[in-house]
PDB file of C-alpha atoms in Angstrom:
ATOM      1  CA  UNK A  35     -16.629  47.193   2.482  1.00 28.00           C
ATOM      2  CA  UNK A  36     -14.478  49.041  -0.084  1.00 29.00           C
ATOM      3  CA  UNK A  37     -14.655  52.581   1.994  1.00 33.00           C
ATOM      4  CA  UNK A  38     -16.072  56.035  -1.126  1.00 31.00           C
ATOM      5  CA  UNK A  39     -12.283  56.628  -0.914  1.00 28.00           C
ATOM      6  CA  UNK A  40     -10.426  53.084  -2.083  1.00 28.00           C
ATOM      7  CA  UNK A  41     -13.172  53.828  -4.939  1.00 33.00           C
ATOM      8  CA  UNK A  42     -11.629  57.219  -5.542  1.00 32.00           C
ATOM      9  CA  UNK A  43      -7.735  55.987  -6.003  1.00 30.00           C
ATOM     10  CA  UNK A  44      -9.065  52.863  -8.069  1.00 29.00           C
ATOM     11  CA  UNK A  45     -11.275  54.869 -10.352  1.00 34.00           C
ATOM     12  CA  UNK A  46      -7.945  57.068 -10.859  1.00 32.00           C
ATOM     13  CA  UNK A  47      -5.621  55.140 -12.177  1.00 29.00           C
ATOM     14  CA  UNK A  48      -5.200  54.517 -15.698  1.00 29.00           C
ATOM     15  CA  UNK A  49      -7.188  50.999 -17.216  1.00 28.00           C
ATOM     16  CA  UNK A  50      -5.196  48.004 -17.376  1.00 27.00           C
ATOM     17  CA  UNK A  51      -7.198  46.139 -19.723  1.00 27.00           C
ATOM     18  CA  UNK A  52      -4.832  42.771 -20.355  1.00 31.00           C
ATOM     19  CA  UNK A  53      -3.892  40.413 -18.035  1.00 33.00           C
ATOM     20  CA  UNK A  54      -0.614  42.047 -16.675  1.00 48.00           C
ATOM     21  CA  UNK A  55      -3.407  44.225 -14.553  1.00 54.00           C
ATOM     22  CA  UNK A  56      -3.479  42.069 -11.475  1.00 65.00           C
ATOM     23  CA  UNK A  57      -5.200  43.846  -9.200  1.00 79.00           C
ATOM     24  CA  UNK A  58      -5.961  46.704  -6.874  1.00 91.00           C
ATOM     25  CA  UNK A  59      -4.829  47.114  -2.736  1.00 96.00           C
ATOM     26  CA  UNK A  60      -5.523  49.487  -0.606  1.00 97.00           C
ATOM     27  CA  UNK A  61      -1.988  49.222   1.201  1.00 98.00           C
ATOM     28  CA  UNK A  62       0.210  47.076  -0.661  1.00 98.00           C
ATOM     29  CA  UNK A  63       3.149  46.366   1.946  1.00 99.00           C
ATOM     30  CA  UNK A  64       7.113  45.520   0.554  1.00 98.00           C
ATOM     31  CA  UNK A  65       9.380  43.201   3.003  1.00 98.00           C
ATOM     32  CA  UNK A  66       8.443  40.131   4.878  1.00 98.00           C
ATOM     33  CA  UNK A  67      10.576  40.819   8.182  1.00 98.00           C
ATOM     34  CA  UNK A  68       9.268  41.622  11.493  1.00 99.00           C
ATOM     35  CA  UNK A  69       9.001  44.705  10.647  1.00 99.00           C
ATOM     36  CA  UNK A  70       6.476  44.127   7.075  1.00 99.00           C
ATOM     37  CA  UNK A  71       4.539  41.282   8.798  1.00 99.00           C
ATOM     38  CA  UNK A  72       3.989  43.020  11.795  1.00 99.00           C
ATOM     39  CA  UNK A  73       2.655  46.240   9.462  1.00 99.00           C
ATOM     40  CA  UNK A  74       0.104  43.628   6.940  1.00 99.00           C
ATOM     41  CA  UNK A  75      -0.759  41.715   9.855  1.00 99.00           C
ATOM     42  CA  UNK A  76      -2.717  44.976  11.834  1.00 99.00           C
ATOM     43  CA  UNK A  77      -3.523  45.806   8.231  1.00 99.00           C
ATOM     44  CA  UNK A  78      -5.332  43.021   7.626  1.00 99.00           C
ATOM     45  CA  UNK A  79      -7.066  42.905  11.173  1.00 98.00           C
ATOM     46  CA  UNK A  80      -8.121  46.582  10.660  1.00 98.00           C
ATOM     47  CA  UNK A  81      -9.804  45.460   7.144  1.00 98.00           C
ATOM     48  CA  UNK A  82      -7.602  47.112   4.927  1.00 98.00           C
ATOM     49  CA  UNK A  83      -7.643  44.766   2.110  1.00 98.00           C
ATOM     50  CA  UNK A  84      -3.772  44.611   1.805  1.00 98.00           C
ATOM     51  CA  UNK A  85      -0.814  42.627  -0.043  1.00 98.00           C
ATOM     52  CA  UNK A  86       2.258  41.588   1.503  1.00 98.00           C
ATOM     53  CA  UNK A  87       5.067  41.625  -0.764  1.00 97.00           C
ATOM     54  CA  UNK A  88       8.243  39.124  -0.010  1.00 98.00           C
ATOM     55  CA  UNK A  89      11.367  38.650  -2.503  1.00 96.00           C
ATOM     56  CA  UNK A  90      12.481  35.042  -1.116  1.00 97.00           C
ATOM     57  CA  UNK A  91      11.113  32.386  -0.662  1.00 97.00           C
ATOM     58  CA  UNK A  92       9.466  32.743   3.243  1.00 98.00           C
ATOM     59  CA  UNK A  93       8.869  35.599   5.481  1.00 98.00           C
ATOM     60  CA  UNK A  94      11.193  36.296   8.342  1.00 98.00           C
ATOM     61  CA  UNK A  95      13.502  38.568   7.257  1.00 98.00           C
ATOM     62  CA  UNK A  96      16.858  38.615   8.647  1.00 97.00           C
ATOM     63  CA  UNK A  97      15.732  35.707  11.296  1.00 98.00           C
ATOM     64  CA  UNK A  98      15.984  33.256   8.994  1.00 98.00           C
ATOM     65  CA  UNK A  99      19.812  33.394   9.011  1.00 96.00           C
ATOM     66  CA  UNK A 100      20.363  33.023  12.223  1.00 97.00           C
ATOM     67  CA  UNK A 101      20.278  29.932  13.900  1.00 96.00           C
ATOM     68  CA  UNK A 102      20.863  31.615  17.484  1.00 96.00           C
ATOM     69  CA  UNK A 103      18.471  32.323  20.553  1.00 95.00           C
ATOM     70  CA  UNK A 104      16.984  35.169  20.602  1.00 95.00           C
ATOM     71  CA  UNK A 105      16.665  36.843  23.933  1.00 94.00           C
ATOM     72  CA  UNK A 106      16.154  40.208  23.285  1.00 93.00           C
ATOM     73  CA  UNK A 107      12.775  40.093  22.417  1.00 96.00           C
ATOM     74  CA  UNK A 108      10.470  40.272  25.934  1.00 95.00           C
ATOM     75  CA  UNK A 109       8.346  37.174  26.582  1.00 94.00           C
ATOM     76  CA  UNK A 110       9.815  34.600  23.861  1.00 92.00           C
ATOM     77  CA  UNK A 111      12.370  32.637  25.639  1.00 93.00           C
ATOM     78  CA  UNK A 112      13.605  29.917  23.818  1.00 95.00           C
ATOM     79  CA  UNK A 113      13.680  30.327  20.596  1.00 97.00           C
ATOM     80  CA  UNK A 114      16.558  30.927  18.374  1.00 98.00           C
ATOM     81  CA  UNK A 115      15.912  33.719  15.202  1.00 98.00           C
ATOM     82  CA  UNK A 116      14.804  31.433  12.955  1.00 98.00           C
ATOM     83  CA  UNK A 117      12.571  30.093  14.961  1.00 98.00           C
ATOM     84  CA  UNK A 118      11.207  33.217  15.379  1.00 98.00           C
ATOM     85  CA  UNK A 119      11.042  33.961  11.473  1.00 98.00           C
ATOM     86  CA  UNK A 120       8.647  30.915  10.866  1.00 98.00           C
ATOM     87  CA  UNK A 121       6.521  31.545  13.085  1.00 98.00           C
ATOM     88  CA  UNK A 122       5.882  34.936  12.072  1.00 98.00           C
ATOM     89  CA  UNK A 123       5.510  33.721   8.903  1.00 98.00           C
ATOM     90  CA  UNK A 124       3.091  30.973  10.393  1.00 98.00           C
ATOM     91  CA  UNK A 125       1.376  33.599  11.881  1.00 98.00           C
ATOM     92  CA  UNK A 126       0.941  36.395   8.730  1.00 98.00           C
ATOM     93  CA  UNK A 127      -0.394  32.968   6.579  1.00 98.00           C
ATOM     94  CA  UNK A 128      -2.598  31.095   9.682  1.00 98.00           C
ATOM     95  CA  UNK A 129      -5.025  34.477  10.045  1.00 97.00           C
ATOM     96  CA  UNK A 130      -5.256  34.669   5.740  1.00 98.00           C
ATOM     97  CA  UNK A 131      -3.501  38.300   4.791  1.00 98.00           C
ATOM     98  CA  UNK A 132      -2.698  37.958   1.221  1.00 97.00           C
ATOM     99  CA  UNK A 133       0.722  37.139   0.275  1.00 96.00           C
ATOM    100  CA  UNK A 134       3.236  36.719  -3.233  1.00 95.00           C
ATOM    101  CA  UNK A 135       6.445  35.312  -2.365  1.00 97.00           C
ATOM    102  CA  UNK A 136       9.652  34.886  -5.203  1.00 97.00           C
ATOM    103  CA  UNK A 137       8.649  38.004  -6.056  1.00 96.00           C
ATOM    104  CA  UNK A 138      10.008  41.405  -6.663  1.00 95.00           C
ATOM    105  CA  UNK A 139       9.285  45.054  -7.172  1.00 95.00           C
ATOM    106  CA  UNK A 140      10.646  45.991 -10.502  1.00 94.00           C
ATOM    107  CA  UNK A 141       8.779  50.230 -11.081  1.00 94.00           C
ATOM    108  CA  UNK A 142       7.279  52.022  -8.581  1.00 95.00           C
ATOM    109  CA  UNK A 143       5.372  54.358 -10.170  1.00 92.00           C
ATOM    110  CA  UNK A 144       3.730  57.373  -8.444  1.00 86.00           C
ATOM    111  CA  UNK A 145       0.180  58.401 -10.223  1.00 77.00           C
ATOM    112  CA  UNK A 146      -3.446  60.030  -9.626  1.00 78.00           C
ATOM    113  CA  UNK A 147      -3.356  59.717  -5.759  1.00 83.00           C
ATOM    114  CA  UNK A 148      -1.019  56.155  -5.491  1.00 93.00           C
ATOM    115  CA  UNK A 149       1.083  54.173  -7.282  1.00 95.00           C
ATOM    116  CA  UNK A 150       1.626  51.883  -9.576  1.00 94.00           C
ATOM    117  CA  UNK A 151       3.745  48.542  -9.316  1.00 95.00           C
ATOM    118  CA  UNK A 152       5.291  46.604 -11.285  1.00 94.00           C
ATOM    119  CA  UNK A 153       6.202  43.042  -9.617  1.00 95.00           C
ATOM    120  CA  UNK A 154       7.874  40.177 -11.349  1.00 94.00           C
ATOM    121  CA  UNK A 155       7.961  36.416  -9.599  1.00 89.00           C
ATOM    122  CA  UNK A 156       7.437  32.759 -10.160  1.00 80.00           C
ATOM    123  CA  UNK A 157       3.319  32.366 -10.078  1.00 77.00           C
ATOM    124  CA  UNK A 158       2.445  36.514 -11.618  1.00 77.00           C
ATOM    125  CA  UNK A 159       3.310  39.180 -13.814  1.00 85.00           C
ATOM    126  CA  UNK A 160       2.043  42.044 -13.722  1.00 88.00           C
ATOM    127  CA  UNK A 161       1.048  45.475 -12.605  1.00 92.00           C
ATOM    128  CA  UNK A 162      -0.904  46.389  -9.347  1.00 94.00           C
ATOM    129  CA  UNK A 163      -2.165  49.369  -8.239  1.00 95.00           C
ATOM    130  CA  UNK A 164      -2.448  50.408  -4.858  1.00 97.00           C
ATOM    131  CA  UNK A 165      -3.505  53.960  -2.405  1.00 96.00           C
ATOM    132  CA  UNK A 166      -0.954  53.201  -0.026  1.00 98.00           C
ATOM    133  CA  UNK A 167       2.791  51.522  -0.009  1.00 98.00           C
ATOM    134  CA  UNK A 168       4.814  50.507   2.831  1.00 99.00           C
ATOM    135  CA  UNK A 169       8.799  50.099   2.720  1.00 98.00           C
ATOM    136  CA  UNK A 170      10.165  47.427   4.878  1.00 99.00           C
ATOM    137  CA  UNK A 171      12.818  46.168   3.188  1.00 98.00           C
ATOM    138  CA  UNK A 172      15.111  46.006   5.784  1.00 98.00           C
ATOM    139  CA  UNK A 173      18.707  45.688   5.988  1.00 98.00           C
ATOM    140  CA  UNK A 174      21.861  43.981   4.702  1.00 97.00           C
ATOM    141  CA  UNK A 175      25.002  43.186   5.598  1.00 98.00           C
ATOM    142  CA  UNK A 176      27.880  45.384   3.876  1.00 98.00           C
ATOM    143  CA  UNK A 177      29.877  43.561   2.544  1.00 97.00           C
ATOM    144  CA  UNK A 178      33.242  47.022   1.574  1.00 97.00           C
ATOM    145  CA  UNK A 179      35.422  45.197  -0.921  1.00 97.00           C
ATOM    146  CA  UNK A 180      34.959  41.549  -0.042  1.00 98.00           C
ATOM    147  CA  UNK A 181      33.141  38.126  -1.693  1.00 98.00           C
ATOM    148  CA  UNK A 182      31.164  35.724   0.185  1.00 98.00           C
ATOM    149  CA  UNK A 183      33.142  32.471  -0.213  1.00 98.00           C
ATOM    150  CA  UNK A 184      33.215  29.339   1.165  1.00 98.00           C
ATOM    151  CA  UNK A 185      36.357  30.990   3.178  1.00 98.00           C
ATOM    152  CA  UNK A 186      34.664  34.420   3.090  1.00 99.00           C
ATOM    153  CA  UNK A 187      31.586  35.680   5.051  1.00 99.00           C
ATOM    154  CA  UNK A 188      30.007  38.375   5.014  1.00 99.00           C
ATOM    155  CA  UNK A 189      27.744  39.523   7.897  1.00 98.00           C
ATOM    156  CA  UNK A 190      26.956  37.046  10.280  1.00 98.00           C
ATOM    157  CA  UNK A 191      24.312  34.136  11.321  1.00 97.00           C
ATOM    158  CA  UNK A 192      24.563  30.876   9.493  1.00 97.00           C
ATOM    159  CA  UNK A 193      27.243  32.704   6.783  1.00 97.00           C
ATOM    160  CA  UNK A 194      29.573  31.991  10.086  1.00 98.00           C
ATOM    161  CA  UNK A 195      28.124  29.201  10.776  1.00 97.00           C
ATOM    162  CA  UNK A 196      29.044  27.583   7.040  1.00 97.00           C
ATOM    163  CA  UNK A 197      32.875  28.066   7.931  1.00 98.00           C
ATOM    164  CA  UNK A 198      35.260  25.518   8.467  1.00 97.00           C
ATOM    165  CA  UNK A 199      37.323  26.851  11.972  1.00 98.00           C
ATOM    166  CA  UNK A 200      38.117  24.105  12.974  1.00 98.00           C
ATOM    167  CA  UNK A 201      41.943  24.348  14.260  1.00 98.00           C
ATOM    168  CA  UNK A 202      41.758  27.136  11.820  1.00 99.00           C
ATOM    169  CA  UNK A 203      43.083  31.402  11.999  1.00 99.00           C
ATOM    170  CA  UNK A 204      40.427  33.446  11.901  1.00 99.00           C
ATOM    171  CA  UNK A 205      40.119  36.711  11.115  1.00 99.00           C
ATOM    172  CA  UNK A 206      37.229  39.267  12.209  1.00 99.00           C
ATOM    173  CA  UNK A 207      36.654  42.397  10.596  1.00 99.00           C
ATOM    174  CA  UNK A 208      34.868  44.884  12.072  1.00 98.00           C
ATOM    175  CA  UNK A 209      34.402  46.195  16.210  1.00 98.00           C
ATOM    176  CA  UNK A 210      30.926  45.770  16.398  1.00 98.00           C
ATOM    177  CA  UNK A 211      28.980  43.624  18.421  1.00 97.00           C
ATOM    178  CA  UNK A 212      28.173  41.567  16.034  1.00 98.00           C
ATOM    179  CA  UNK A 213      32.051  40.901  15.638  1.00 98.00           C
ATOM    180  CA  UNK A 214      32.589  40.270  19.308  1.00 98.00           C
ATOM    181  CA  UNK A 215      29.801  37.711  19.473  1.00 97.00           C
ATOM    182  CA  UNK A 216      30.453  36.336  16.041  1.00 98.00           C
ATOM    183  CA  UNK A 217      34.713  35.664  17.332  1.00 98.00           C
ATOM    184  CA  UNK A 218      33.013  34.228  20.960  1.00 98.00           C
ATOM    185  CA  UNK A 219      30.695  31.712  18.460  1.00 97.00           C
ATOM    186  CA  UNK A 220      35.108  30.813  16.469  1.00 98.00           C
ATOM    187  CA  UNK A 221      36.488  30.315  19.896  1.00 98.00           C
ATOM    188  CA  UNK A 222      33.373  27.603  20.790  1.00 97.00           C
ATOM    189  CA  UNK A 223      33.291  25.581  17.638  1.00 98.00           C
ATOM    190  CA  UNK A 224      36.904  24.958  17.693  1.00 98.00           C
ATOM    191  CA  UNK A 225      38.815  27.433  16.097  1.00 98.00           C
ATOM    192  CA  UNK A 226      43.067  28.052  17.012  1.00 98.00           C
ATOM    193  CA  UNK A 227      42.633  31.396  17.283  1.00 98.00           C
ATOM    194  CA  UNK A 228      40.676  34.655  16.312  1.00 98.00           C
ATOM    195  CA  UNK A 229      42.260  37.912  15.924  1.00 99.00           C
ATOM    196  CA  UNK A 230      39.423  41.275  15.561  1.00 99.00           C
ATOM    197  CA  UNK A 231      40.567  43.957  13.423  1.00 99.00           C
ATOM    198  CA  UNK A 232      38.825  47.532  14.442  1.00 99.00           C
ATOM    199  CA  UNK A 233      40.073  50.105  13.125  1.00 98.00           C
ATOM    200  CA  UNK A 234      38.218  52.769  15.036  1.00 98.00           C
ATOM    201  CA  UNK A 235      38.045  51.664  19.240  1.00 98.00           C
ATOM    202  CA  UNK A 236      36.078  48.469  19.668  1.00 98.00           C
ATOM    203  CA  UNK A 237      32.203  49.668  19.578  1.00 97.00           C
ATOM    204  CA  UNK A 238      31.172  46.500  20.530  1.00 98.00           C
ATOM    205  CA  UNK A 239      29.536  46.538  24.477  1.00 96.00           C
ATOM    206  CA  UNK A 240      32.004  46.408  27.281  1.00 97.00           C
ATOM    207  CA  UNK A 241      30.575  42.834  28.108  1.00 96.00           C
ATOM    208  CA  UNK A 242      30.832  41.094  25.028  1.00 96.00           C
ATOM    209  CA  UNK A 243      34.150  41.913  24.707  1.00 97.00           C
ATOM    210  CA  UNK A 244      35.574  40.581  28.131  1.00 97.00           C
ATOM    211  CA  UNK A 245      33.517  37.106  27.318  1.00 97.00           C
ATOM    212  CA  UNK A 246      36.634  36.473  24.861  1.00 96.00           C
ATOM    213  CA  UNK A 247      40.078  37.500  26.933  1.00 95.00           C
ATOM    214  CA  UNK A 248      41.913  34.983  24.866  1.00 94.00           C
ATOM    215  CA  UNK A 249      41.037  36.605  21.363  1.00 96.00           C
ATOM    216  CA  UNK A 250      43.284  39.305  20.345  1.00 98.00           C
ATOM    217  CA  UNK A 251      42.128  42.771  18.990  1.00 98.00           C
ATOM    218  CA  UNK A 252      44.238  44.717  16.781  1.00 98.00           C
ATOM    219  CA  UNK A 253      43.577  49.057  16.532  1.00 98.00           C
ATOM    220  CA  UNK A 254      43.703  50.844  14.009  1.00 98.00           C
ATOM    221  CA  UNK A 255      44.668  50.559   9.684  1.00 98.00           C
ATOM    222  CA  UNK A 256      44.578  47.708   8.460  1.00 98.00           C
ATOM    223  CA  UNK A 257      44.452  45.773   4.699  1.00 98.00           C
ATOM    224  CA  UNK A 258      42.334  42.965   3.756  1.00 99.00           C
ATOM    225  CA  UNK A 259      43.271  40.832   0.463  1.00 99.00           C
ATOM    226  CA  UNK A 260      40.533  38.523   0.268  1.00 99.00           C
ATOM    227  CA  UNK A 261      43.237  36.905  -2.686  1.00 98.00           C
ATOM    228  CA  UNK A 262      45.610  36.023  -0.829  1.00 98.00           C
ATOM    229  CA  UNK A 263      43.700  35.767   2.652  1.00 99.00           C
ATOM    230  CA  UNK A 264      46.096  38.101   4.153  1.00 99.00           C
ATOM    231  CA  UNK A 265      45.623  41.346   6.564  1.00 99.00           C
ATOM    232  CA  UNK A 266      48.136  43.387   6.553  1.00 98.00           C
ATOM    233  CA  UNK A 267      50.529  40.527   5.188  1.00 98.00           C
ATOM    234  CA  UNK A 268      49.703  37.635   7.656  1.00 99.00           C
ATOM    235  CA  UNK A 269      47.798  34.652   6.273  1.00 99.00           C
ATOM    236  CA  UNK A 270      44.203  33.577   7.379  1.00 99.00           C
ATOM    237  CA  UNK A 271      42.480  29.982   7.138  1.00 99.00           C
ATOM    238  CA  UNK A 272      39.050  32.193   6.935  1.00 99.00           C
ATOM    239  CA  UNK A 273      37.643  35.861   7.401  1.00 99.00           C
ATOM    240  CA  UNK A 274      34.546  37.078   9.105  1.00 99.00           C
ATOM    241  CA  UNK A 275      33.423  40.233   7.676  1.00 99.00           C
ATOM    242  CA  UNK A 276      31.489  42.052   9.758  1.00 99.00           C
ATOM    243  CA  UNK A 277      30.725  45.384   8.741  1.00 98.00           C
ATOM    244  CA  UNK A 278      26.970  45.769   9.807  1.00 97.00           C
ATOM    245  CA  UNK A 279      24.371  46.333   7.776  1.00 98.00           C
ATOM    246  CA  UNK A 280      22.933  48.766   5.024  1.00 98.00           C
ATOM    247  CA  UNK A 281      19.406  50.019   3.861  1.00 97.00           C
ATOM    248  CA  UNK A 282      18.585  47.326   1.212  1.00 96.00           C
ATOM    249  CA  UNK A 283      15.766  49.325  -1.077  1.00 95.00           C
ATOM    250  CA  UNK A 284      13.271  48.172  -3.566  1.00 92.00           C
ATOM    251  CA  UNK A 285      14.745  47.689  -6.968  1.00 85.00           C
ATOM    252  CA  UNK A 286      12.105  49.917  -8.673  1.00 83.00           C
ATOM    253  CA  UNK A 287      11.974  52.990  -6.142  1.00 86.00           C
ATOM    254  CA  UNK A 288      12.235  55.298  -8.531  1.00 79.00           C
ATOM    255  CA  UNK A 289      15.788  57.564  -7.805  1.00 76.00           C
ATOM    256  CA  UNK A 290      15.049  61.337  -8.387  1.00 73.00           C
ATOM    257  CA  UNK A 291      12.208  60.941  -5.194  1.00 77.00           C
ATOM    258  CA  UNK A 292      14.373  62.508  -1.796  1.00 84.00           C
ATOM    259  CA  UNK A 293      13.933  59.655   0.008  1.00 92.00           C
ATOM    260  CA  UNK A 294      16.530  59.285   1.822  1.00 92.00           C
ATOM    261  CA  UNK A 295      19.096  60.543   4.323  1.00 93.00           C
ATOM    262  CA  UNK A 296      22.015  61.515   5.118  1.00 93.00           C
ATOM    263  CA  UNK A 297      22.786  57.724   6.130  1.00 94.00           C
ATOM    264  CA  UNK A 298      21.199  56.463   3.325  1.00 94.00           C
ATOM    265  CA  UNK A 299      17.769  55.090   5.456  1.00 97.00           C
ATOM    266  CA  UNK A 300      14.667  56.132   4.390  1.00 97.00           C
ATOM    267  CA  UNK A 301      13.644  60.057   5.931  1.00 97.00           C
ATOM    268  CA  UNK A 302      10.164  59.700   7.747  1.00 98.00           C
ATOM    269  CA  UNK A 303       7.804  61.357  10.084  1.00 97.00           C
ATOM    270  CA  UNK A 304       7.006  60.119  13.243  1.00 97.00           C
ATOM    271  CA  UNK A 305       3.838  58.658  11.778  1.00 98.00           C
ATOM    272  CA  UNK A 306       6.145  56.530   9.410  1.00 98.00           C
ATOM    273  CA  UNK A 307       5.355  58.403   6.389  1.00 98.00           C
ATOM    274  CA  UNK A 308       7.731  59.529   3.954  1.00 97.00           C
ATOM    275  CA  UNK A 309       7.832  62.899   2.051  1.00 94.00           C
ATOM    276  CA  UNK A 310       5.553  61.837  -0.942  1.00 93.00           C
ATOM    277  CA  UNK A 311       1.189  60.799   0.785  1.00 94.00           C
ATOM    278  CA  UNK A 312       1.175  57.624   1.273  1.00 96.00           C
ATOM    279  CA  UNK A 313       4.224  56.164   0.607  1.00 97.00           C
ATOM    280  CA  UNK A 314       5.332  55.510   4.228  1.00 98.00           C
ATOM    281  CA  UNK A 315       8.579  53.120   5.451  1.00 98.00           C
ATOM    282  CA  UNK A 316       8.930  51.097   8.461  1.00 99.00           C
ATOM    283  CA  UNK A 317      11.238  48.600  10.251  1.00 99.00           C
ATOM    284  CA  UNK A 318      15.459  48.880   9.861  1.00 98.00           C
ATOM    285  CA  UNK A 319      15.046  50.932   6.182  1.00 98.00           C
ATOM    286  CA  UNK A 320      14.600  53.798   8.330  1.00 98.00           C
ATOM    287  CA  UNK A 321      17.378  53.675  10.975  1.00 95.00           C
ATOM    288  CA  UNK A 322      14.062  55.316  12.775  1.00 96.00           C
ATOM    289  CA  UNK A 323      14.500  53.589  16.186  1.00 95.00           C
ATOM    290  CA  UNK A 324      17.346  51.104  17.396  1.00 95.00           C
ATOM    291  CA  UNK A 325      17.500  48.116  15.118  1.00 95.00           C
ATOM    292  CA  UNK A 326      16.321  44.939  16.432  1.00 97.00           C
ATOM    293  CA  UNK A 327      13.091  42.360  16.072  1.00 98.00           C
ATOM    294  CA  UNK A 328      11.154  44.349  18.829  1.00 98.00           C
ATOM    295  CA  UNK A 329      11.838  47.917  17.196  1.00 98.00           C
ATOM    296  CA  UNK A 330      10.550  46.970  14.015  1.00 98.00           C
ATOM    297  CA  UNK A 331       7.489  44.874  15.229  1.00 98.00           C
ATOM    298  CA  UNK A 332       6.204  47.836  16.473  1.00 98.00           C
ATOM    299  CA  UNK A 333       6.733  50.511  14.091  1.00 99.00           C
ATOM    300  CA  UNK A 334       5.339  48.492  11.554  1.00 99.00           C
ATOM    301  CA  UNK A 335       2.005  48.786  13.735  1.00 99.00           C
ATOM    302  CA  UNK A 336       2.138  52.279  14.596  1.00 98.00           C
ATOM    303  CA  UNK A 337       2.417  52.453   9.735  1.00 99.00           C
ATOM    304  CA  UNK A 338      -0.438  50.352  10.250  1.00 99.00           C
ATOM    305  CA  UNK A 339      -2.730  51.999  12.290  1.00 99.00           C
ATOM    306  CA  UNK A 340      -1.963  55.698  10.673  1.00 99.00           C
ATOM    307  CA  UNK A 341      -3.382  54.099   7.409  1.00 99.00           C
ATOM    308  CA  UNK A 342      -6.294  52.276   8.925  1.00 98.00           C
ATOM    309  CA  UNK A 343      -6.762  56.302  10.393  1.00 98.00           C
ATOM    310  CA  UNK A 344      -6.480  57.966   6.960  1.00 97.00           C
ATOM    311  CA  UNK A 345      -8.998  55.431   4.714  1.00 97.00           C
ATOM    312  CA  UNK A 346     -11.203  56.301   7.861  1.00 95.00           C
ATOM    313  CA  UNK A 347     -11.648  52.643   9.443  1.00 88.00           C
TER     314      UNK A 347
END
């Protein structure tokens, strides 16, 4: 049953009479990582007509690039990040959530108490309309001035696993958990040596640092040259760039909206709503909670519940 509020919302939008008007939903979620999947799943189960839009060809977000066992999800052991992503993908589709993969949101406009989205995909290209819009686009590895290459990996997971490291000298740039984790994995794969460069005292957990006493750690300023494959003049066979993550925002998000905080993440209140009524965000794109699969999913659920309450469900 369509709520009176939803009927008023759809009536308020301009009428699209051509084939590019591909539909109206009560809620649209942009981004198919743990936050977006959880949000869309709960919206669907709560009786909200929702659409999940994902730019890639499968759901799961950054977990798709992780071949490592994820031991940080309570009650779920023995599964890699990639397997967690696959489970999310299957679950969302199995319960009947409407999904549009391989699709990017090119334009977002606020109009008449709702939003109009221009979406471009492999099978559908046109306008969607919604009263509630959820941004769950997550984060992406910060690459600095580096370009991904056969000998330069940006971020953890498969980019690092694809590097040739056996009997090679490897430089890891960054001092966080991922830097020390990847240094350990590189050594396990037979690297000749690993040097970690951190401009400040390493932020990695002491336990992670203790696992690789054989790694050389250089603290202080450094200059890394990808063209020469040198760090402070020393030649290396490969770089692993572990500069952390930054918010990944939809292409079509209006730049004049003051949605971001001082660190570039989308600012939300306790319910997950931005300063613009009906525009929500959840997961790592907000940096509201510590970034991980569990908190991202919980944030998506929180937003879904608030939207359902707003719709009177």
